Amino acid sequence: MTICKTAAEMRAHRRTRRQGGRLGFVPTMGALHAGHLSLVRAAREQCDSVAVSIFVNPAQFAPHEDLDQYPRSLERDRELLEKEGVDLLFVPSTEEMYPPGSSTWVQVEGLSDKLCGQSRPGHFRGVTTVVAKLFHIVQPDCAFFGQKDAAQLAIIRRMVRDLHMPVEIVACPIVREADGLAMSSRNTYLDLEQRRAAPALYRSLVRVQKDFGGGERNAARLIGAGKGTISAEPSVRLDYFEIVDPQTLDPLTEVDRPALAAVAAFVGTTRLIDNLALPG
Ligand code: AMP
């Protein structure tokens, strides 16, 4: 596995491998778990070579958020990726990604204020800016993203379309723990009691799915049932529960087409997110 730390090294590597077929790319913030590795495996299956980036992007964290505490385990991550047969690992510094005086931002207007964008202003601007930079540096043919971050996926798809970026975006299913909790690097923050409570997010989505399966199409009633499941777990504090159009992220009043039920909640100080597709 080749490791590149600068955009120049990365470009030089890409120039020598230009004839090497399709390059699949998996951008991550590290602290890798089975969810990340599922993206790497999808990339391996669908592409001729695979690049992964590890970069904890300061621009997507608000000042009061967990940038400093965010788990970092580069040596372990490197070993995992090596075992998965990854060809290229890009681990830039913050200065490399944001040279002093950086003042250029990529923002998908409108979509970036929905779902997590409401409770984390500026978050998606940070995400689209760093993903655009990474795409320019890595120059992949396809990039793999988890459905776990459904709003992020919709926003990146829109950015790629609007800016004519020559990258195919591939969505991969959410990987869960045995009790349904969506895998996340932030799950490591949870103590035993919080870990026990955390699957309430998934249970709330399953409840919505069940009511939907029983014929309920009114979004407010579906959301009410989901919120009820969350409030039954006192150590979980709801941030939002929404049923939205998966492309526009606009809330639906009637679920008469494919939709996304999405939840965000705090377990202690840890903010977790999850979602499930409703077939419509
Ligand atoms: P992160 O390191 O949290 O920025 O995530 C990097 C990529 O992994 C994103 O595309 C996420 O959506 C994806 N991802 C994170 N957790 C999961 C999961 N449990 N299942 C599938 N993909 C995931």
PDB file of C-alpha atoms and ligand atoms in Angstrom:
ATOM      1  CA  MET A   1       0.000   0.000   0.000  1.00  0.00           C
ATOM      2  CA  THR A   2       1.434   3.331  -1.068  1.00  0.00           C
ATOM      3  CA  ILE A   3       1.023   6.122   1.478  1.00  0.00           C
ATOM      4  CA  CYS A   4       0.856   9.723   0.250  1.00  0.00           C
ATOM      5  CA  LYS A   5       0.819  12.731   2.534  1.00  0.00           C
ATOM      6  CA  THR A   6       0.719  15.586   0.055  1.00  0.00           C
ATOM      7  CA  ALA A   7      -1.352  16.496  -2.984  1.00  0.00           C
ATOM      8  CA  ALA A   8       1.861  16.591  -5.040  1.00  0.00           C
ATOM      9  CA  GLU A   9       2.798  13.020  -4.036  1.00  0.00           C
ATOM     10  CA  MET A  10      -0.712  11.899  -4.791  1.00  0.00           C
ATOM     11  CA  ARG A  11      -0.686  13.522  -8.243  1.00  0.00           C
ATOM     12  CA  ALA A  12       2.706  12.076  -9.081  1.00  0.00           C
ATOM     13  CA  HIS A  13       1.421   8.624  -8.101  1.00  0.00           C
ATOM     14  CA  ARG A  14      -1.731   9.077 -10.202  1.00  0.00           C
ATOM     15  CA  ARG A  15       0.335  10.168 -13.233  1.00  0.00           C
ATOM     16  CA  THR A  16       2.376   6.965 -13.167  1.00  0.00           C
ATOM     17  CA  ARG A  17      -0.777   4.825 -12.780  1.00  0.00           C
ATOM     18  CA  ARG A  18      -3.037   6.567 -15.266  1.00  0.00           C
ATOM     19  CA  GLN A  19      -3.452   3.394 -17.355  1.00  0.00           C
ATOM     20  CA  GLY A  20      -4.331   1.323 -14.280  1.00  0.00           C
ATOM     21  CA  GLY A  21      -8.102   1.122 -14.860  1.00  0.00           C
ATOM     22  CA  ARG A  22     -10.880   2.440 -12.655  1.00  0.00           C
ATOM     23  CA  LEU A  23      -9.859   3.970  -9.338  1.00  0.00           C
ATOM     24  CA  GLY A  24     -12.370   3.677  -6.495  1.00  0.00           C
ATOM     25  CA  PHE A  25     -12.080   6.130  -3.606  1.00  0.00           C
ATOM     26  CA  VAL A  26     -13.313   5.917  -0.001  1.00  0.00           C
ATOM     27  CA  PRO A  27     -12.981   9.183   1.945  1.00  0.00           C
ATOM     28  CA  THR A  28     -12.975   8.695   5.749  1.00  0.00           C
ATOM     29  CA  MET A  29     -12.050  10.397   8.987  1.00  0.00           C
ATOM     30  CA  GLY A  30     -10.324   7.233  10.235  1.00  0.00           C
ATOM     31  CA  ALA A  31     -11.025   5.288  13.474  1.00  0.00           C
ATOM     32  CA  LEU A  32     -12.118   2.649  11.007  1.00  0.00           C
ATOM     33  CA  HIS A  33     -14.856   0.115  11.713  1.00  0.00           C
ATOM     34  CA  ALA A  34     -16.753  -2.504   9.717  1.00  0.00           C
ATOM     35  CA  GLY A  35     -18.909   0.219   8.093  1.00  0.00           C
ATOM     36  CA  HIS A  36     -15.837   1.841   6.529  1.00  0.00           C
ATOM     37  CA  LEU A  37     -14.455  -1.545   5.515  1.00  0.00           C
ATOM     38  CA  SER A  38     -17.712  -2.401   3.728  1.00  0.00           C
ATOM     39  CA  LEU A  39     -17.121   0.650   1.512  1.00  0.00           C
ATOM     40  CA  VAL A  40     -13.557  -0.491   0.840  1.00  0.00           C
ATOM     41  CA  ARG A  41     -14.816  -3.956  -0.150  1.00  0.00           C
ATOM     42  CA  ALA A  42     -17.459  -2.480  -2.463  1.00  0.00           C
ATOM     43  CA  ALA A  43     -14.726  -0.360  -4.070  1.00  0.00           C
ATOM     44  CA  ARG A  44     -12.508  -3.436  -4.504  1.00  0.00           C
ATOM     45  CA  GLU A  45     -15.331  -5.328  -6.183  1.00  0.00           C
ATOM     46  CA  GLN A  46     -16.296  -2.532  -8.544  1.00  0.00           C
ATOM     47  CA  CYS A  47     -12.925  -0.970  -9.378  1.00  0.00           C
ATOM     48  CA  ASP A  48      -9.418  -2.000 -10.443  1.00  0.00           C
ATOM     49  CA  SER A  49      -7.659  -0.187  -7.613  1.00  0.00           C
ATOM     50  CA  VAL A  50      -8.732   1.457  -4.368  1.00  0.00           C
ATOM     51  CA  ALA A  51      -7.647   4.651  -2.626  1.00  0.00           C
ATOM     52  CA  VAL A  52      -8.714   5.574   0.917  1.00  0.00           C
ATOM     53  CA  SER A  53      -8.205   8.917   2.617  1.00  0.00           C
ATOM     54  CA  ILE A  54      -8.004   9.531   6.336  1.00  0.00           C
ATOM     55  CA  PHE A  55      -8.467  13.161   7.300  1.00  0.00           C
ATOM     56  CA  VAL A  56     -10.281  14.550  10.339  1.00  0.00           C
ATOM     57  CA  ASN A  57     -11.647  17.640   8.636  1.00  0.00           C
ATOM     58  CA  PRO A  58     -11.699  20.639  11.003  1.00  0.00           C
ATOM     59  CA  ALA A  59     -14.006  22.560   8.663  1.00  0.00           C
ATOM     60  CA  GLN A  60     -16.941  20.267   9.379  1.00  0.00           C
ATOM     61  CA  PHE A  61     -16.723  20.640  13.177  1.00  0.00           C
ATOM     62  CA  ALA A  62     -18.199  23.647  15.000  1.00  0.00           C
ATOM     63  CA  PRO A  63     -15.941  25.209  17.682  1.00  0.00           C
ATOM     64  CA  HIS A  64     -17.894  23.511  20.518  1.00  0.00           C
ATOM     65  CA  GLU A  65     -17.852  20.078  18.836  1.00  0.00           C
ATOM     66  CA  ASP A  66     -15.550  17.074  19.271  1.00  0.00           C
ATOM     67  CA  LEU A  67     -12.674  17.812  16.847  1.00  0.00           C
ATOM     68  CA  ASP A  68     -10.000  17.401  19.541  1.00  0.00           C
ATOM     69  CA  GLN A  69     -11.517  14.250  21.092  1.00  0.00           C
ATOM     70  CA  TYR A  70     -12.389  12.625  17.742  1.00  0.00           C
ATOM     71  CA  PRO A  71     -10.814   9.134  17.868  1.00  0.00           C
ATOM     72  CA  ARG A  72      -7.579   8.773  15.932  1.00  0.00           C
ATOM     73  CA  SER A  73      -5.928   5.383  15.359  1.00  0.00           C
ATOM     74  CA  LEU A  74      -3.774   5.782  12.283  1.00  0.00           C
ATOM     75  CA  GLU A  75      -1.478   2.789  12.829  1.00  0.00           C
ATOM     76  CA  ARG A  76      -4.398   0.394  13.384  1.00  0.00           C
ATOM     77  CA  ASP A  77      -6.281   1.906  10.426  1.00  0.00           C
ATOM     78  CA  ARG A  78      -3.222   1.456   8.210  1.00  0.00           C
ATOM     79  CA  GLU A  79      -2.986  -2.240   9.139  1.00  0.00           C
ATOM     80  CA  LEU A  80      -6.703  -2.798   8.495  1.00  0.00           C
ATOM     81  CA  LEU A  81      -6.497  -1.143   5.075  1.00  0.00           C
ATOM     82  CA  GLU A  82      -3.373  -3.071   4.174  1.00  0.00           C
ATOM     83  CA  LYS A  83      -5.225  -6.326   4.994  1.00  0.00           C
ATOM     84  CA  GLU A  84      -8.148  -5.223   2.806  1.00  0.00           C
ATOM     85  CA  GLY A  85      -5.751  -4.866  -0.135  1.00  0.00           C
ATOM     86  CA  VAL A  86      -6.071  -1.091  -0.445  1.00  0.00           C
ATOM     87  CA  ASP A  87      -3.592   0.272  -3.007  1.00  0.00           C
ATOM     88  CA  LEU A  88      -3.267   3.862  -1.902  1.00  0.00           C
ATOM     89  CA  LEU A  89      -3.722   5.663   1.409  1.00  0.00           C
ATOM     90  CA  PHE A  90      -3.885   9.460   1.450  1.00  0.00           C
ATOM     91  CA  VAL A  91      -3.253  11.014   4.873  1.00  0.00           C
ATOM     92  CA  PRO A  92      -2.833  14.744   4.440  1.00  0.00           C
ATOM     93  CA  SER A  93      -2.160  17.261   7.205  1.00  0.00           C
ATOM     94  CA  THR A  94      -4.595  20.075   7.923  1.00  0.00           C
ATOM     95  CA  GLU A  95      -2.088  22.553   6.389  1.00  0.00           C
ATOM     96  CA  GLU A  96      -1.977  20.466   3.221  1.00  0.00           C
ATOM     97  CA  MET A  97      -5.764  20.495   2.837  1.00  0.00           C
ATOM     98  CA  TYR A  98      -6.185  24.098   3.992  1.00  0.00           C
ATOM     99  CA  PRO A  99      -3.035  26.043   3.057  1.00  0.00           C
ATOM    100  CA  PRO A 100      -2.627  29.203   5.168  1.00  0.00           C
ATOM    101  CA  GLY A 101      -5.039  31.863   3.940  1.00  0.00           C
ATOM    102  CA  SER A 102      -7.441  29.321   2.399  1.00  0.00           C
ATOM    103  CA  SER A 103     -10.627  31.166   1.556  1.00  0.00           C
ATOM    104  CA  THR A 104     -12.398  29.018  -1.030  1.00  0.00           C
ATOM    105  CA  TRP A 105     -15.514  27.092  -0.034  1.00  0.00           C
ATOM    106  CA  VAL A 106     -17.877  24.782  -1.824  1.00  0.00           C
ATOM    107  CA  GLN A 107     -21.444  25.028  -0.628  1.00  0.00           C
ATOM    108  CA  VAL A 108     -24.552  23.281  -1.891  1.00  0.00           C
ATOM    109  CA  GLU A 109     -27.132  25.904  -0.990  1.00  0.00           C
ATOM    110  CA  GLY A 110     -30.493  24.887   0.434  1.00  0.00           C
ATOM    111  CA  LEU A 111     -29.718  21.193   0.892  1.00  0.00           C
ATOM    112  CA  SER A 112     -26.911  22.050   3.317  1.00  0.00           C
ATOM    113  CA  ASP A 113     -29.401  23.579   5.762  1.00  0.00           C
ATOM    114  CA  LYS A 114     -31.574  20.459   6.020  1.00  0.00           C
ATOM    115  CA  LEU A 115     -31.448  17.606   8.577  1.00  0.00           C
ATOM    116  CA  CYS A 116     -28.026  17.711  10.307  1.00  0.00           C
ATOM    117  CA  GLY A 117     -27.389  21.052   8.587  1.00  0.00           C
ATOM    118  CA  GLN A 118     -30.062  22.586  10.840  1.00  0.00           C
ATOM    119  CA  SER A 119     -28.439  21.514  14.081  1.00  0.00           C
ATOM    120  CA  ARG A 120     -24.865  21.762  12.791  1.00  0.00           C
ATOM    121  CA  PRO A 121     -24.705  25.047  10.807  1.00  0.00           C
ATOM    122  CA  GLY A 122     -21.716  25.052   8.455  1.00  0.00           C
ATOM    123  CA  HIS A 123     -21.168  21.290   8.805  1.00  0.00           C
ATOM    124  CA  PHE A 124     -22.073  20.388   5.224  1.00  0.00           C
ATOM    125  CA  ARG A 125     -20.123  23.344   3.820  1.00  0.00           C
ATOM    126  CA  GLY A 126     -17.086  21.785   5.487  1.00  0.00           C
ATOM    127  CA  VAL A 127     -17.948  18.367   4.077  1.00  0.00           C
ATOM    128  CA  THR A 128     -18.496  19.501   0.480  1.00  0.00           C
ATOM    129  CA  THR A 129     -15.372  21.669   0.547  1.00  0.00           C
ATOM    130  CA  VAL A 130     -13.135  18.832   1.726  1.00  0.00           C
ATOM    131  CA  VAL A 131     -14.722  16.237  -0.571  1.00  0.00           C
ATOM    132  CA  ALA A 132     -14.289  18.577  -3.559  1.00  0.00           C
ATOM    133  CA  LYS A 133     -10.618  19.070  -2.627  1.00  0.00           C
ATOM    134  CA  LEU A 134     -10.135  15.308  -2.167  1.00  0.00           C
ATOM    135  CA  PHE A 135     -11.748  14.574  -5.543  1.00  0.00           C
ATOM    136  CA  HIS A 136      -9.389  17.072  -7.230  1.00  0.00           C
ATOM    137  CA  ILE A 137      -6.351  15.553  -5.542  1.00  0.00           C
ATOM    138  CA  VAL A 138      -7.210  11.844  -5.806  1.00  0.00           C
ATOM    139  CA  GLN A 139      -9.029  12.044  -9.167  1.00  0.00           C
ATOM    140  CA  PRO A 140     -11.086   8.887  -8.657  1.00  0.00           C
ATOM    141  CA  ASP A 141     -13.470   7.368 -11.185  1.00  0.00           C
ATOM    142  CA  CYS A 142     -15.930   6.362  -8.447  1.00  0.00           C
ATOM    143  CA  ALA A 143     -16.322   7.326  -4.803  1.00  0.00           C
ATOM    144  CA  PHE A 144     -18.070   5.238  -2.161  1.00  0.00           C
ATOM    145  CA  PHE A 145     -20.203   6.743   0.613  1.00  0.00           C
ATOM    146  CA  GLY A 146     -22.291   5.172   3.358  1.00  0.00           C
ATOM    147  CA  GLN A 147     -26.070   5.501   3.411  1.00  0.00           C
ATOM    148  CA  LYS A 148     -25.581   6.090   7.135  1.00  0.00           C
ATOM    149  CA  ASP A 149     -24.909   9.758   6.313  1.00  0.00           C
ATOM    150  CA  ALA A 150     -27.907  10.047   3.987  1.00  0.00           C
ATOM    151  CA  ALA A 151     -28.006  13.852   3.881  1.00  0.00           C
ATOM    152  CA  GLN A 152     -24.268  13.974   3.153  1.00  0.00           C
ATOM    153  CA  LEU A 153     -24.829  11.551   0.276  1.00  0.00           C
ATOM    154  CA  ALA A 154     -27.650  13.650  -1.230  1.00  0.00           C
ATOM    155  CA  ILE A 155     -25.544  16.817  -0.915  1.00  0.00           C
ATOM    156  CA  ILE A 156     -22.451  15.242  -2.479  1.00  0.00           C
ATOM    157  CA  ARG A 157     -24.509  13.856  -5.357  1.00  0.00           C
ATOM    158  CA  ARG A 158     -25.866  17.357  -5.961  1.00  0.00           C
ATOM    159  CA  MET A 159     -22.388  18.924  -5.796  1.00  0.00           C
ATOM    160  CA  VAL A 160     -21.006  16.392  -8.281  1.00  0.00           C
ATOM    161  CA  ARG A 161     -23.899  16.986 -10.661  1.00  0.00           C
ATOM    162  CA  ASP A 162     -23.854  20.786 -10.369  1.00  0.00           C
ATOM    163  CA  LEU A 163     -20.068  21.091 -10.786  1.00  0.00           C
ATOM    164  CA  HIS A 164     -19.787  18.382 -13.483  1.00  0.00           C
ATOM    165  CA  MET A 165     -17.277  16.443 -11.432  1.00  0.00           C
ATOM    166  CA  PRO A 166     -16.321  13.289 -13.359  1.00  0.00           C
ATOM    167  CA  VAL A 167     -16.868  10.979 -10.381  1.00  0.00           C
ATOM    168  CA  GLU A 168     -19.526   8.300 -10.047  1.00  0.00           C
ATOM    169  CA  ILE A 169     -21.023   8.291  -6.546  1.00  0.00           C
ATOM    170  CA  VAL A 170     -21.842   4.846  -5.139  1.00  0.00           C
ATOM    171  CA  ALA A 171     -24.031   4.498  -2.025  1.00  0.00           C
ATOM    172  CA  CYS A 172     -23.438   1.541   0.327  1.00  0.00           C
ATOM    173  CA  PRO A 173     -25.844   0.150   2.957  1.00  0.00           C
ATOM    174  CA  ILE A 174     -25.574   0.934   6.673  1.00  0.00           C
ATOM    175  CA  VAL A 175     -23.550  -1.621   8.653  1.00  0.00           C
ATOM    176  CA  ARG A 176     -25.007  -2.229  12.121  1.00  0.00           C
ATOM    177  CA  GLU A 177     -24.056  -3.874  15.391  1.00  0.00           C
ATOM    178  CA  ALA A 178     -26.025  -7.026  16.328  1.00  0.00           C
ATOM    179  CA  ASP A 179     -28.552  -4.924  18.308  1.00  0.00           C
ATOM    180  CA  GLY A 180     -29.166  -2.557  15.400  1.00  0.00           C
ATOM    181  CA  LEU A 181     -26.959   0.369  16.438  1.00  0.00           C
ATOM    182  CA  ALA A 182     -25.430   1.873  13.295  1.00  0.00           C
ATOM    183  CA  MET A 183     -21.653   1.573  13.456  1.00  0.00           C
ATOM    184  CA  SER A 184     -19.953   4.915  13.992  1.00  0.00           C
ATOM    185  CA  SER A 185     -16.516   6.071  15.100  1.00  0.00           C
ATOM    186  CA  ARG A 186     -18.390   8.086  17.755  1.00  0.00           C
ATOM    187  CA  ASN A 187     -19.810   4.909  19.360  1.00  0.00           C
ATOM    188  CA  THR A 188     -16.453   4.652  21.168  1.00  0.00           C
ATOM    189  CA  TYR A 189     -17.527   7.670  23.269  1.00  0.00           C
ATOM    190  CA  LEU A 190     -20.430   5.715  24.823  1.00  0.00           C
ATOM    191  CA  ASP A 191     -20.111   4.254  28.307  1.00  0.00           C
ATOM    192  CA  LEU A 192     -21.827   0.928  29.094  1.00  0.00           C
ATOM    193  CA  GLU A 193     -25.174   2.446  30.060  1.00  0.00           C
ATOM    194  CA  GLN A 194     -25.174   4.780  27.057  1.00  0.00           C
ATOM    195  CA  ARG A 195     -24.250   1.907  24.758  1.00  0.00           C
ATOM    196  CA  ARG A 196     -27.243  -0.019  26.121  1.00  0.00           C
ATOM    197  CA  ALA A 197     -29.554   2.947  25.420  1.00  0.00           C
ATOM    198  CA  ALA A 198     -28.161   3.876  21.984  1.00  0.00           C
ATOM    199  CA  PRO A 199     -30.094   1.299  19.875  1.00  0.00           C
ATOM    200  CA  ALA A 200     -33.248   3.348  20.654  1.00  0.00           C
ATOM    201  CA  LEU A 201     -32.454   5.305  17.474  1.00  0.00           C
ATOM    202  CA  TYR A 202     -32.666   2.178  15.348  1.00  0.00           C
ATOM    203  CA  ARG A 203     -35.723   0.925  17.239  1.00  0.00           C
ATOM    204  CA  SER A 204     -37.510   4.204  16.549  1.00  0.00           C
ATOM    205  CA  LEU A 205     -36.882   3.781  12.821  1.00  0.00           C
ATOM    206  CA  VAL A 206     -38.027   0.155  12.893  1.00  0.00           C
ATOM    207  CA  ARG A 207     -41.222   1.307  14.629  1.00  0.00           C
ATOM    208  CA  VAL A 208     -41.836   3.799  11.804  1.00  0.00           C
ATOM    209  CA  GLN A 209     -41.113   1.114   9.238  1.00  0.00           C
ATOM    210  CA  LYS A 210     -43.585  -1.215  10.978  1.00  0.00           C
ATOM    211  CA  ASP A 211     -46.347   1.387  11.056  1.00  0.00           C
ATOM    212  CA  PHE A 212     -45.583   2.217   7.443  1.00  0.00           C
ATOM    213  CA  GLY A 213     -45.816  -1.508   6.616  1.00  0.00           C
ATOM    214  CA  GLY A 214     -49.199  -1.519   8.361  1.00  0.00           C
ATOM    215  CA  GLY A 215     -50.432   1.118   5.913  1.00  0.00           C
ATOM    216  CA  GLU A 216     -49.813   4.400   7.791  1.00  0.00           C
ATOM    217  CA  ARG A 217     -48.840   7.105   5.278  1.00  0.00           C
ATOM    218  CA  ASN A 218     -49.287  10.252   7.359  1.00  0.00           C
ATOM    219  CA  ALA A 219     -45.798  11.569   8.116  1.00  0.00           C
ATOM    220  CA  ALA A 220     -46.781  13.364  11.341  1.00  0.00           C
ATOM    221  CA  ARG A 221     -48.260  10.167  12.798  1.00  0.00           C
ATOM    222  CA  LEU A 222     -45.261   8.097  11.690  1.00  0.00           C
ATOM    223  CA  ILE A 223     -42.890  10.665  13.219  1.00  0.00           C
ATOM    224  CA  GLY A 224     -44.979  10.706  16.411  1.00  0.00           C
ATOM    225  CA  ALA A 225     -44.544   6.946  16.760  1.00  0.00           C
ATOM    226  CA  GLY A 226     -40.784   7.220  16.163  1.00  0.00           C
ATOM    227  CA  LYS A 227     -40.423  10.041  18.693  1.00  0.00           C
ATOM    228  CA  GLY A 228     -42.411   7.981  21.208  1.00  0.00           C
ATOM    229  CA  THR A 229     -39.826   5.196  20.984  1.00  0.00           C
ATOM    230  CA  ILE A 230     -37.025   7.696  21.597  1.00  0.00           C
ATOM    231  CA  SER A 231     -38.749   9.302  24.590  1.00  0.00           C
ATOM    232  CA  ALA A 232     -39.234   5.861  26.172  1.00  0.00           C
ATOM    233  CA  GLU A 233     -35.430   5.828  26.627  1.00  0.00           C
ATOM    234  CA  PRO A 234     -34.791   8.657  29.136  1.00  0.00           C
ATOM    235  CA  SER A 235     -31.041   8.854  28.526  1.00  0.00           C
ATOM    236  CA  VAL A 236     -31.591   9.604  24.825  1.00  0.00           C
ATOM    237  CA  ARG A 237     -32.397  13.224  23.895  1.00  0.00           C
ATOM    238  CA  LEU A 238     -33.924  13.773  20.477  1.00  0.00           C
ATOM    239  CA  ASP A 239     -32.342  16.289  18.095  1.00  0.00           C
ATOM    240  CA  TYR A 240     -34.632  15.683  15.093  1.00  0.00           C
ATOM    241  CA  PHE A 241     -36.916  13.037  13.663  1.00  0.00           C
ATOM    242  CA  GLU A 242     -37.935  13.658  10.069  1.00  0.00           C
ATOM    243  CA  ILE A 243     -39.379  11.918   7.050  1.00  0.00           C
ATOM    244  CA  VAL A 244     -37.941  13.495   3.915  1.00  0.00           C
ATOM    245  CA  ASP A 245     -37.535  13.123   0.189  1.00  0.00           C
ATOM    246  CA  PRO A 246     -34.138  11.373  -0.222  1.00  0.00           C
ATOM    247  CA  GLN A 247     -32.989  13.746  -2.994  1.00  0.00           C
ATOM    248  CA  THR A 248     -34.281  17.155  -1.895  1.00  0.00           C
ATOM    249  CA  LEU A 249     -34.312  16.375   1.871  1.00  0.00           C
ATOM    250  CA  ASP A 250     -37.623  18.268   2.049  1.00  0.00           C
ATOM    251  CA  PRO A 251     -40.079  16.989   4.676  1.00  0.00           C
ATOM    252  CA  LEU A 252     -43.042  15.005   3.365  1.00  0.00           C
ATOM    253  CA  THR A 253     -46.554  15.264   4.768  1.00  0.00           C
ATOM    254  CA  GLU A 254     -47.771  12.063   3.086  1.00  0.00           C
ATOM    255  CA  VAL A 255     -45.354   9.234   2.390  1.00  0.00           C
ATOM    256  CA  ASP A 256     -46.650   8.571  -1.112  1.00  0.00           C
ATOM    257  CA  ARG A 257     -43.221   8.045  -2.742  1.00  0.00           C
ATOM    258  CA  PRO A 258     -39.840   6.653  -1.670  1.00  0.00           C
ATOM    259  CA  ALA A 259     -38.794   8.458   1.509  1.00  0.00           C
ATOM    260  CA  LEU A 260     -36.180   8.505   4.188  1.00  0.00           C
ATOM    261  CA  ALA A 261     -36.939   8.371   7.901  1.00  0.00           C
ATOM    262  CA  ALA A 262     -33.998  10.080   9.628  1.00  0.00           C
ATOM    263  CA  VAL A 263     -33.200  10.557  13.301  1.00  0.00           C
ATOM    264  CA  ALA A 264     -30.486  12.333  15.259  1.00  0.00           C
ATOM    265  CA  ALA A 265     -30.232  12.167  19.049  1.00  0.00           C
ATOM    266  CA  PHE A 266     -27.815  12.758  21.879  1.00  0.00           C
ATOM    267  CA  VAL A 267     -26.840   9.889  24.144  1.00  0.00           C
ATOM    268  CA  GLY A 268     -25.053  11.759  26.911  1.00  0.00           C
ATOM    269  CA  THR A 269     -23.017  14.312  24.969  1.00  0.00           C
ATOM    270  CA  THR A 270     -22.565  12.003  21.964  1.00  0.00           C
ATOM    271  CA  ARG A 271     -24.653  12.894  18.953  1.00  0.00           C
ATOM    272  CA  LEU A 272     -25.703   9.866  16.896  1.00  0.00           C
ATOM    273  CA  ILE A 273     -27.601   9.642  13.619  1.00  0.00           C
ATOM    274  CA  ASP A 274     -29.440   6.878  11.771  1.00  0.00           C
ATOM    275  CA  ASN A 275     -31.954   6.445   8.976  1.00  0.00           C
ATOM    276  CA  LEU A 276     -34.073   3.895   7.131  1.00  0.00           C
ATOM    277  CA  ALA A 277     -35.552   3.998   3.646  1.00  0.00           C
ATOM    278  CA  LEU A 278     -39.348   3.787   3.335  1.00  0.00           C
ATOM    279  CA  PRO A 279     -40.235   2.295  -0.037  1.00  0.00           C
ATOM    280  CA  GLY A 280     -43.191   4.617  -0.696  1.00  0.00           C
TER     281      GLY A 280
HETATM  282  P1  AMP B   1     -16.579   9.026   8.515  1.00  0.00           P
HETATM  283  O1  AMP B   1     -15.245   8.413   8.794  1.00  0.00           O
HETATM  284  O2  AMP B   1     -17.522   8.995   9.659  1.00  0.00           O
HETATM  285  O3  AMP B   1     -16.481  10.370   7.846  1.00  0.00           O
HETATM  286  O4  AMP B   1     -17.261   8.087   7.432  1.00  0.00           O
HETATM  287  C1  AMP B   1     -16.628   7.787   6.214  1.00  0.00           C
HETATM  288  C2  AMP B   1     -17.593   7.062   5.317  1.00  0.00           C
HETATM  289  O5  AMP B   1     -18.010   5.854   5.957  1.00  0.00           O
HETATM  290  C3  AMP B   1     -18.875   7.865   5.022  1.00  0.00           C
HETATM  291  O6  AMP B   1     -19.236   7.672   3.660  1.00  0.00           O
HETATM  292  C4  AMP B   1     -19.879   7.225   5.949  1.00  0.00           C
HETATM  293  O7  AMP B   1     -21.204   7.333   5.489  1.00  0.00           O
HETATM  294  C5  AMP B   1     -19.424   5.788   5.929  1.00  0.00           C
HETATM  295  N1  AMP B   1     -19.925   5.069   7.108  1.00  0.00           N
HETATM  296  C6  AMP B   1     -19.775   5.419   8.415  1.00  0.00           C
HETATM  297  N2  AMP B   1     -20.429   4.558   9.202  1.00  0.00           N
HETATM  298  C7  AMP B   1     -21.010   3.645   8.398  1.00  0.00           C
HETATM  299  C8  AMP B   1     -21.831   2.491   8.624  1.00  0.00           C
HETATM  300  N3  AMP B   1     -22.193   2.122   9.840  1.00  0.00           N
HETATM  301  N4  AMP B   1     -22.238   1.789   7.544  1.00  0.00           N
HETATM  302  C9  AMP B   1     -21.881   2.173   6.278  1.00  0.00           C
HETATM  303  N5  AMP B   1     -21.107   3.232   6.014  1.00  0.00           N
HETATM  304  C10 AMP B   1     -20.686   3.966   7.046  1.00  0.00           C
END
